[in-house]
Tab-separated table of C-alpha atoms and ligand atoms in Angstrom:
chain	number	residue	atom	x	y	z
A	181	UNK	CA	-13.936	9.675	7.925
A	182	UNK	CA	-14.420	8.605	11.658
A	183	UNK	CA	-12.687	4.545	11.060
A	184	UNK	CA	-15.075	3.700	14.944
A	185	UNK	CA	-17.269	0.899	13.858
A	186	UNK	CA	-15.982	0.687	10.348
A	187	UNK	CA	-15.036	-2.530	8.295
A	188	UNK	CA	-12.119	-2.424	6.553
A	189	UNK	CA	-9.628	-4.780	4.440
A	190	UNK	CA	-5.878	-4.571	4.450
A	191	UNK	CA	-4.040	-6.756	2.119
A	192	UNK	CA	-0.835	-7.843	3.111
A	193	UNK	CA	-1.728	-8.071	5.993
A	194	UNK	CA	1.079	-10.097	7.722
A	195	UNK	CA	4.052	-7.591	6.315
A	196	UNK	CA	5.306	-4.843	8.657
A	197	UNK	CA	3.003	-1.823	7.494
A	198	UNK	CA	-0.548	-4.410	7.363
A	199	UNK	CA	-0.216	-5.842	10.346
A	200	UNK	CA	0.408	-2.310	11.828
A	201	UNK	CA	-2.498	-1.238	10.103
A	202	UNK	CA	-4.178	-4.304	11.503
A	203	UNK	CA	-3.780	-3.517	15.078
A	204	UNK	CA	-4.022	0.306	14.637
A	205	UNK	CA	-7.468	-0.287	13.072
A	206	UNK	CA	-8.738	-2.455	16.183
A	207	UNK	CA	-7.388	0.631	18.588
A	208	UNK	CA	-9.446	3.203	16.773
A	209	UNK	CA	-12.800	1.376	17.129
A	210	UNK	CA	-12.794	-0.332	13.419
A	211	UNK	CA	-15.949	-2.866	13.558
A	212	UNK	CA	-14.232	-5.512	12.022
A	213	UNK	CA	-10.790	-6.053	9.990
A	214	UNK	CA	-10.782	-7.961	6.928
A	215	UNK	CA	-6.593	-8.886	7.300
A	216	UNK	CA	-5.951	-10.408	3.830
A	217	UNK	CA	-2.226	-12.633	3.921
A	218	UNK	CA	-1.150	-15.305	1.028
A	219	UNK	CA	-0.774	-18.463	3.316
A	220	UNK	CA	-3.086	-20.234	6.017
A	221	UNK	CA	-0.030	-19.916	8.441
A	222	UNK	CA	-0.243	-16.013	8.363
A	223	UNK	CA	-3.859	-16.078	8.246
A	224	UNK	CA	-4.163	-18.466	11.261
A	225	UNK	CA	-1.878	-15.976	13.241
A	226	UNK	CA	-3.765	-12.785	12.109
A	227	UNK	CA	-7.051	-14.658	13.295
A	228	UNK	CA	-5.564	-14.606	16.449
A	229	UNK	CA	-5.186	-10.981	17.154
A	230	UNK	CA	-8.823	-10.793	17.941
A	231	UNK	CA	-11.243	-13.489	17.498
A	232	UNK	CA	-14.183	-11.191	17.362
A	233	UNK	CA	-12.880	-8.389	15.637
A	234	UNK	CA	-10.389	-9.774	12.952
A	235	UNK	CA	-11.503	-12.039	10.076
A	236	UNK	CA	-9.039	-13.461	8.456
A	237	UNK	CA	-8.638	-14.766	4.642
A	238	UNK	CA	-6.677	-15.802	2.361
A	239	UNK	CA	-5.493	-13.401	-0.714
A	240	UNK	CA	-3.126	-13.149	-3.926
A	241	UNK	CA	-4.012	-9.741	-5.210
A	242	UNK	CA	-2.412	-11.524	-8.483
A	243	UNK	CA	-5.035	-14.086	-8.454
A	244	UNK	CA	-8.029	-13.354	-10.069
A	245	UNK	CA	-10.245	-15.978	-8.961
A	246	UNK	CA	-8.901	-15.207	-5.387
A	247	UNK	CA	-9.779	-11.453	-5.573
A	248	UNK	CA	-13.289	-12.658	-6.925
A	249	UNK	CA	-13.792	-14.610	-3.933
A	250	UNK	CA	-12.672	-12.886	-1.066
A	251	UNK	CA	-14.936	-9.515	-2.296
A	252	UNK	CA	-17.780	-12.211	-2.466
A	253	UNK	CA	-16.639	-13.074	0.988
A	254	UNK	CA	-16.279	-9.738	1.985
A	255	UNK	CA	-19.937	-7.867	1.230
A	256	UNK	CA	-19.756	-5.569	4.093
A	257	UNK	CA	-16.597	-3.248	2.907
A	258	UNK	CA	-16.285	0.692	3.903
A	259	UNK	CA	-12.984	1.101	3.217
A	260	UNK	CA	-10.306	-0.950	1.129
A	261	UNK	CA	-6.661	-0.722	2.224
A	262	UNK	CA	-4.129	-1.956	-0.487
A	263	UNK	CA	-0.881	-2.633	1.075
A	264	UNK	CA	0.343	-5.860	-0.310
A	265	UNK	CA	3.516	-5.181	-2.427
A	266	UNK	CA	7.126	-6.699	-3.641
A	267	UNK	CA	10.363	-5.134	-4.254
A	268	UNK	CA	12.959	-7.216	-5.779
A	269	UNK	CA	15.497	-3.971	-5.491
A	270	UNK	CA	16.225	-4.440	-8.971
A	271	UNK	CA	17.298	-2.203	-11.586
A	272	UNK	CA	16.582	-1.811	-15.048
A	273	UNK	CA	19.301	-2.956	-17.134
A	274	UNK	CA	20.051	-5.502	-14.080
A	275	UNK	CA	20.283	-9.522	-14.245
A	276	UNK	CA	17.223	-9.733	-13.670
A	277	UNK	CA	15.276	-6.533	-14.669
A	278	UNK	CA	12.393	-8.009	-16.957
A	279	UNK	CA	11.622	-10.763	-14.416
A	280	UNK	CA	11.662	-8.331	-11.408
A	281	UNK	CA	9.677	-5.321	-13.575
A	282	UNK	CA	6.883	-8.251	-14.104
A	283	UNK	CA	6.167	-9.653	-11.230
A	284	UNK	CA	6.361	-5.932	-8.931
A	285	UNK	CA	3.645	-4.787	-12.100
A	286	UNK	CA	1.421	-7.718	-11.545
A	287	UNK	CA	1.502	-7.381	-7.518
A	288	UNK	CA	1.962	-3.625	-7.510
A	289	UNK	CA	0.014	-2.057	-10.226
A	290	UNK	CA	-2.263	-4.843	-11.624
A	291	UNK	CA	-3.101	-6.363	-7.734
A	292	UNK	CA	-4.027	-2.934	-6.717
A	293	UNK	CA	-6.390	-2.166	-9.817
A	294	UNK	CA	-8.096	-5.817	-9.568
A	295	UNK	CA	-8.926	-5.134	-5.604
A	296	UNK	CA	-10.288	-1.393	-6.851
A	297	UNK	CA	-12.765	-2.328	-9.448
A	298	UNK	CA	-14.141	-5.670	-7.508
A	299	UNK	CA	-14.225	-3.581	-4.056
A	300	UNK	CA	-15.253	-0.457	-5.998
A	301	UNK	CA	-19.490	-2.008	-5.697
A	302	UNK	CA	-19.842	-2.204	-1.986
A	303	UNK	CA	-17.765	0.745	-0.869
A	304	UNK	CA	-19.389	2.961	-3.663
A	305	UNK	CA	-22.479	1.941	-1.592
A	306	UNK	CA	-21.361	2.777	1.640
A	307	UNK	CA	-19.473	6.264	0.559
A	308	UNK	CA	-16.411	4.680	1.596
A	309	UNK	CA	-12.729	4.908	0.462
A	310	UNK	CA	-9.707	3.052	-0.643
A	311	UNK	CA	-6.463	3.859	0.174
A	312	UNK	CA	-3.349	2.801	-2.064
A	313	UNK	CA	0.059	2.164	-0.550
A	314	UNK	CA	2.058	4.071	-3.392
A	315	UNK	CA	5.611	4.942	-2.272
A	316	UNK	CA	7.915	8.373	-2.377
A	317	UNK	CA	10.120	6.746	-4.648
A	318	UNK	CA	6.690	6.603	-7.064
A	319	UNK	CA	7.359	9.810	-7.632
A	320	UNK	CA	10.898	9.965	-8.221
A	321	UNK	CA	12.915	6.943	-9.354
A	322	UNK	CA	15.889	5.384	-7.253
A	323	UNK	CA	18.216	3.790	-9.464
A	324	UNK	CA	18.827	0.933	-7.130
A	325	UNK	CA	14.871	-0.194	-7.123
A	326	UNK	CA	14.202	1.057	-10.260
A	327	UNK	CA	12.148	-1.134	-11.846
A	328	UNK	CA	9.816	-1.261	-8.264
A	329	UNK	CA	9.737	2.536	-8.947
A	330	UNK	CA	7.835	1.959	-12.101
A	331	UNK	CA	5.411	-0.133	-10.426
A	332	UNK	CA	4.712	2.345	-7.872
A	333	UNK	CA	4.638	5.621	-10.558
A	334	UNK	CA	1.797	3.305	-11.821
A	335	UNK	CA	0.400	3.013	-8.531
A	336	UNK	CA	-0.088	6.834	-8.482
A	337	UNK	CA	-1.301	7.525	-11.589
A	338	UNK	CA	-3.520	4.537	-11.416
A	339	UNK	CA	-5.093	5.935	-7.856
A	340	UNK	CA	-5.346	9.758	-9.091
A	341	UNK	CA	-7.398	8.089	-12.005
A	342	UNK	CA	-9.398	5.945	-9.814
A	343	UNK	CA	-10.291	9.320	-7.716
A	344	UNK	CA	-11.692	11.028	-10.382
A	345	UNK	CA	-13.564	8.597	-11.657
A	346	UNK	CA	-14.784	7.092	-8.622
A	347	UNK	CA	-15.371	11.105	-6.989
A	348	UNK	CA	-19.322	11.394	-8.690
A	349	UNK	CA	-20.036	8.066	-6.423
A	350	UNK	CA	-18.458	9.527	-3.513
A	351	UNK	CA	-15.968	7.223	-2.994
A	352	UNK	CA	-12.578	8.770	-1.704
A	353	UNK	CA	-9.098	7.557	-2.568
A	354	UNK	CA	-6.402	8.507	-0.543
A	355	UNK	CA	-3.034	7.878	-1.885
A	356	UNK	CA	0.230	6.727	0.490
A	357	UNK	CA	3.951	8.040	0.146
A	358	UNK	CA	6.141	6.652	2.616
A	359	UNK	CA	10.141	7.118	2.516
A	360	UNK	CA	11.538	3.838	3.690
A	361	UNK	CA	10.562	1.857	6.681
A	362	UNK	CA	11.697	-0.977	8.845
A	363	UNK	CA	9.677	-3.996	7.539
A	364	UNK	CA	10.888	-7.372	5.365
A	365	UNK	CA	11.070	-4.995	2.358
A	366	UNK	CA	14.028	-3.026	3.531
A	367	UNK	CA	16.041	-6.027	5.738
A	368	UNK	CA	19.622	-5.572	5.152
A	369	UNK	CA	19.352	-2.078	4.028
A	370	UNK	CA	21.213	-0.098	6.143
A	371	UNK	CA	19.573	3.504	6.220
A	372	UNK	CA	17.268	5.570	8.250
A	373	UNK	CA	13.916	3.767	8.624
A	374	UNK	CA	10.728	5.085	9.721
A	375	UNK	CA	9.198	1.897	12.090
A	376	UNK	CA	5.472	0.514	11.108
A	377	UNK	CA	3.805	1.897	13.618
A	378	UNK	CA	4.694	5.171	12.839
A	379	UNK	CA	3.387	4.966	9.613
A	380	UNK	CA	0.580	2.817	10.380
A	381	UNK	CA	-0.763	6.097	12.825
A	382	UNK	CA	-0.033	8.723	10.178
A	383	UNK	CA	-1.878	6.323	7.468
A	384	UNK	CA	-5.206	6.527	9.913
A	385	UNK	CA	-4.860	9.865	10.550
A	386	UNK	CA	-4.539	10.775	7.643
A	387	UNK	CA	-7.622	8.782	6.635
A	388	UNK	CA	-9.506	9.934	9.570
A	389	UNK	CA	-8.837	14.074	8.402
A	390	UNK	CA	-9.480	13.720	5.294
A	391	UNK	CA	-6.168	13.706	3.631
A	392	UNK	CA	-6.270	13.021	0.208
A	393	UNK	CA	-2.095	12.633	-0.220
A	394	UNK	CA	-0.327	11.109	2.484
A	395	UNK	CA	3.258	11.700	3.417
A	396	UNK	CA	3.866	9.774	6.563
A	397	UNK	CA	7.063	10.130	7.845
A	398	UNK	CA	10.106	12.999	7.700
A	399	UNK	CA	11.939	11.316	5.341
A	400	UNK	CA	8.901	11.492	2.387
A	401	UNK	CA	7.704	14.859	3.570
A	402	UNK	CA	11.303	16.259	2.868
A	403	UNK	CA	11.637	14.322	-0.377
A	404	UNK	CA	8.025	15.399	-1.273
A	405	UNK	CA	8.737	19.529	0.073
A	406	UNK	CA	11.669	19.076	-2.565
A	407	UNK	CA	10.025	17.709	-5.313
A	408	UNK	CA	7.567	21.000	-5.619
A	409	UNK	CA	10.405	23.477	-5.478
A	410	UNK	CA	12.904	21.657	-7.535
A	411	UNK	CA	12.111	18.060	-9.060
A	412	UNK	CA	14.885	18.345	-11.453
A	413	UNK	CA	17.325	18.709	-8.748
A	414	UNK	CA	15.693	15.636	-6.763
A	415	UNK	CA	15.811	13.375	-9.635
A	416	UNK	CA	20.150	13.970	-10.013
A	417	UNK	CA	20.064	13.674	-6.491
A	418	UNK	CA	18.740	10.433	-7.103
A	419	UNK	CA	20.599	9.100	-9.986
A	420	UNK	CA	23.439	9.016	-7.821
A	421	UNK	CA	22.057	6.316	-6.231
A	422	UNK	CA	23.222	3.768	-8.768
A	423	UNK	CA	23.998	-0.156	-8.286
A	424	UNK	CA	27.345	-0.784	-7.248
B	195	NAP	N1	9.191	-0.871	3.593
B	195	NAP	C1	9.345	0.254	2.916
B	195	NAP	O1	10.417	0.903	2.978
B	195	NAP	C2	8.223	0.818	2.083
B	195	NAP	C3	8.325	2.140	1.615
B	195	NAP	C4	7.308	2.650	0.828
B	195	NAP	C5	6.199	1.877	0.519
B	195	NAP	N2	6.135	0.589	0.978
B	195	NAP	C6	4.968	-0.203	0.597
B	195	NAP	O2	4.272	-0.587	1.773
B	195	NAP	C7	3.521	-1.773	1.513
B	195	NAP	C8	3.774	-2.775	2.628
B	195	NAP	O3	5.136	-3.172	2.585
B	195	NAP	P1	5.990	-3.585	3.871
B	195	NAP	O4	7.101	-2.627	3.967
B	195	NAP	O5	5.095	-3.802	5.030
B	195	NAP	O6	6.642	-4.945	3.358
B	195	NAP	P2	6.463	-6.462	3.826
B	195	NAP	O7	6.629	-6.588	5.282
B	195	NAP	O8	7.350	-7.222	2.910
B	195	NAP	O9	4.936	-6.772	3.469
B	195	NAP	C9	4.483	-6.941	2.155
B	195	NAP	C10	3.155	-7.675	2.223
B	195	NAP	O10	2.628	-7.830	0.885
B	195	NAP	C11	2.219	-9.186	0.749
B	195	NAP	N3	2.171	-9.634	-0.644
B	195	NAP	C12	3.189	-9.713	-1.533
B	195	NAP	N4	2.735	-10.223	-2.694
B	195	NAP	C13	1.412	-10.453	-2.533
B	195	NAP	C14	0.388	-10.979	-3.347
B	195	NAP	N5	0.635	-11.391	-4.609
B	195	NAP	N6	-0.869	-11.074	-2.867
B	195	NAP	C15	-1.146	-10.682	-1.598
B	195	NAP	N7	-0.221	-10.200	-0.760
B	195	NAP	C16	1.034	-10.088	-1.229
B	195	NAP	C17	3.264	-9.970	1.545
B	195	NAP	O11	2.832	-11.291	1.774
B	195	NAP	P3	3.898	-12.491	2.039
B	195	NAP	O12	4.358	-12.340	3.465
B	195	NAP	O13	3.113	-13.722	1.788
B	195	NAP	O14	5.022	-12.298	1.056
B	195	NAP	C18	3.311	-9.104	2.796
B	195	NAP	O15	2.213	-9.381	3.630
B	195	NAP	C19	3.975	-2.250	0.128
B	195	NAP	O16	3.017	-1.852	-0.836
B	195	NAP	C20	5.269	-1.521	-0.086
B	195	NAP	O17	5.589	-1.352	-1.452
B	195	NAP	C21	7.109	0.047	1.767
């Protein structure tokens, strides 16, 4: 899908990866960028990227009356970018392992499925696409963020589900797998970190040739080149990752 002329919403789009996304949208041609952020602060500076291209509003994916009125607002949708996410690097049986497994479902996993079905109208209409920021550690869990691991295996199983039923309208859904990256999310954590932009140009690439799984950096495309030949070996490489 050619993203020239194309209108397109990111949510979270203040963090590292949206407002990456943000400007990487306005440098391929995008029409017009819906940048969704949770305060009129953020959304005042997003505004002011580009006053004719970017439209800023205000969104908590965990808000259903807010979801409801920014798809009202926004009736002119090709392709749906969910980005917004928490991690409270929390693990199961930590202090606080309920609290943190709730509120990175309700963002993560039920945020993401309330911007697919109210989106799901317009860009069913316009043969569009939505693309779901999962993570690599979806697909295998880290110890350390293991309750945000949950929320992002439901991220993946929710947006392989959402393909197939959304393939007979023609929609496409492209799913995201990014090893870590230098944003808010990761401050502190001292480890190789892919940088924004990076991932922000592999994540329009990838939508641009048609990529249905996206591995965006050389840290997930190693983890992910493992996890075919051995995923019983990955996940004991990963449970040595425990909490201190
Ligand atoms: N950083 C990594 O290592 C990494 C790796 C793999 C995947 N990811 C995923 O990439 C995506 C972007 O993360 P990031 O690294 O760019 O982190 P970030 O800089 O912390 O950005 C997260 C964004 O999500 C927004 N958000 C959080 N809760 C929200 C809600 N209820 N409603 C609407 N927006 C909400 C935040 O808004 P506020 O500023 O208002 O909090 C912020 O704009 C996330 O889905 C994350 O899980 C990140």
């Amino acid at each position: 899908m050619d993203l020239e002329g194309k209108n397109v919403v990111v949510t979270g789009a203040n963090g590292g990866i949206g407002k990456a996304l943000v400007k990487g949208l306005l440098d391929r041609g995008a029409a017009k960028v819906y940048a969704a952020a949770r305060t009129a602060n953020a959304v005042e500076e997003l505004a002011r990227l580009d006053i004719d291209r970017v439209v800023a509003v205000r969104l908590d994916v965990t808000n259903a009356a807010s979801v409801a009125a920014v798809s009202e607002y926004c009736k002119d949708v090709d392709v749906l970018i969910n980005n917004a996410g928490v991690n409270r690097c929390m693990w199961f049986m930590g202090p606080t392992g309920m609290e943190s497994a709730r509120e990175e479902m309700d963002v993560n996993f039920f945020g993401t499925l309330a911007m697919c079905r109210a989106f799901t109208p317009m860009i069913s209409s316009r043969s569009g696409a939505i693309v779901n920021v999962c993570s690599i550690i979806g697909l295998v869990n880290l110890p350390v963020n293991g309750t945000y691991c949950a929320s992002k295996a439901a991220v993946h199983s929710l947006l392989q589900g959402v393909r197939a039923e959304l393939a007979p309208q023609g929609v496409r859904v492209i799913g995201v797998y990014p090893g870590p990256v230098d944003t808010k999310m990761t401050a502190g954590q001292e480890m190789p970190k892919a940088t924004p932009d990076q991932i922000a140009t592999a994540i329009l690439a990838g939508v641009e040739n048609d990529v249905e799984d996206i591995f965006p950096d050389p840290m997930s495309q190693a983890v992910h080149a493992k996890l075919l030949q051995d995923p019983k070996q990955v996940e004991k490489e990963f449970a040595t990752m425990i909490p201190a």
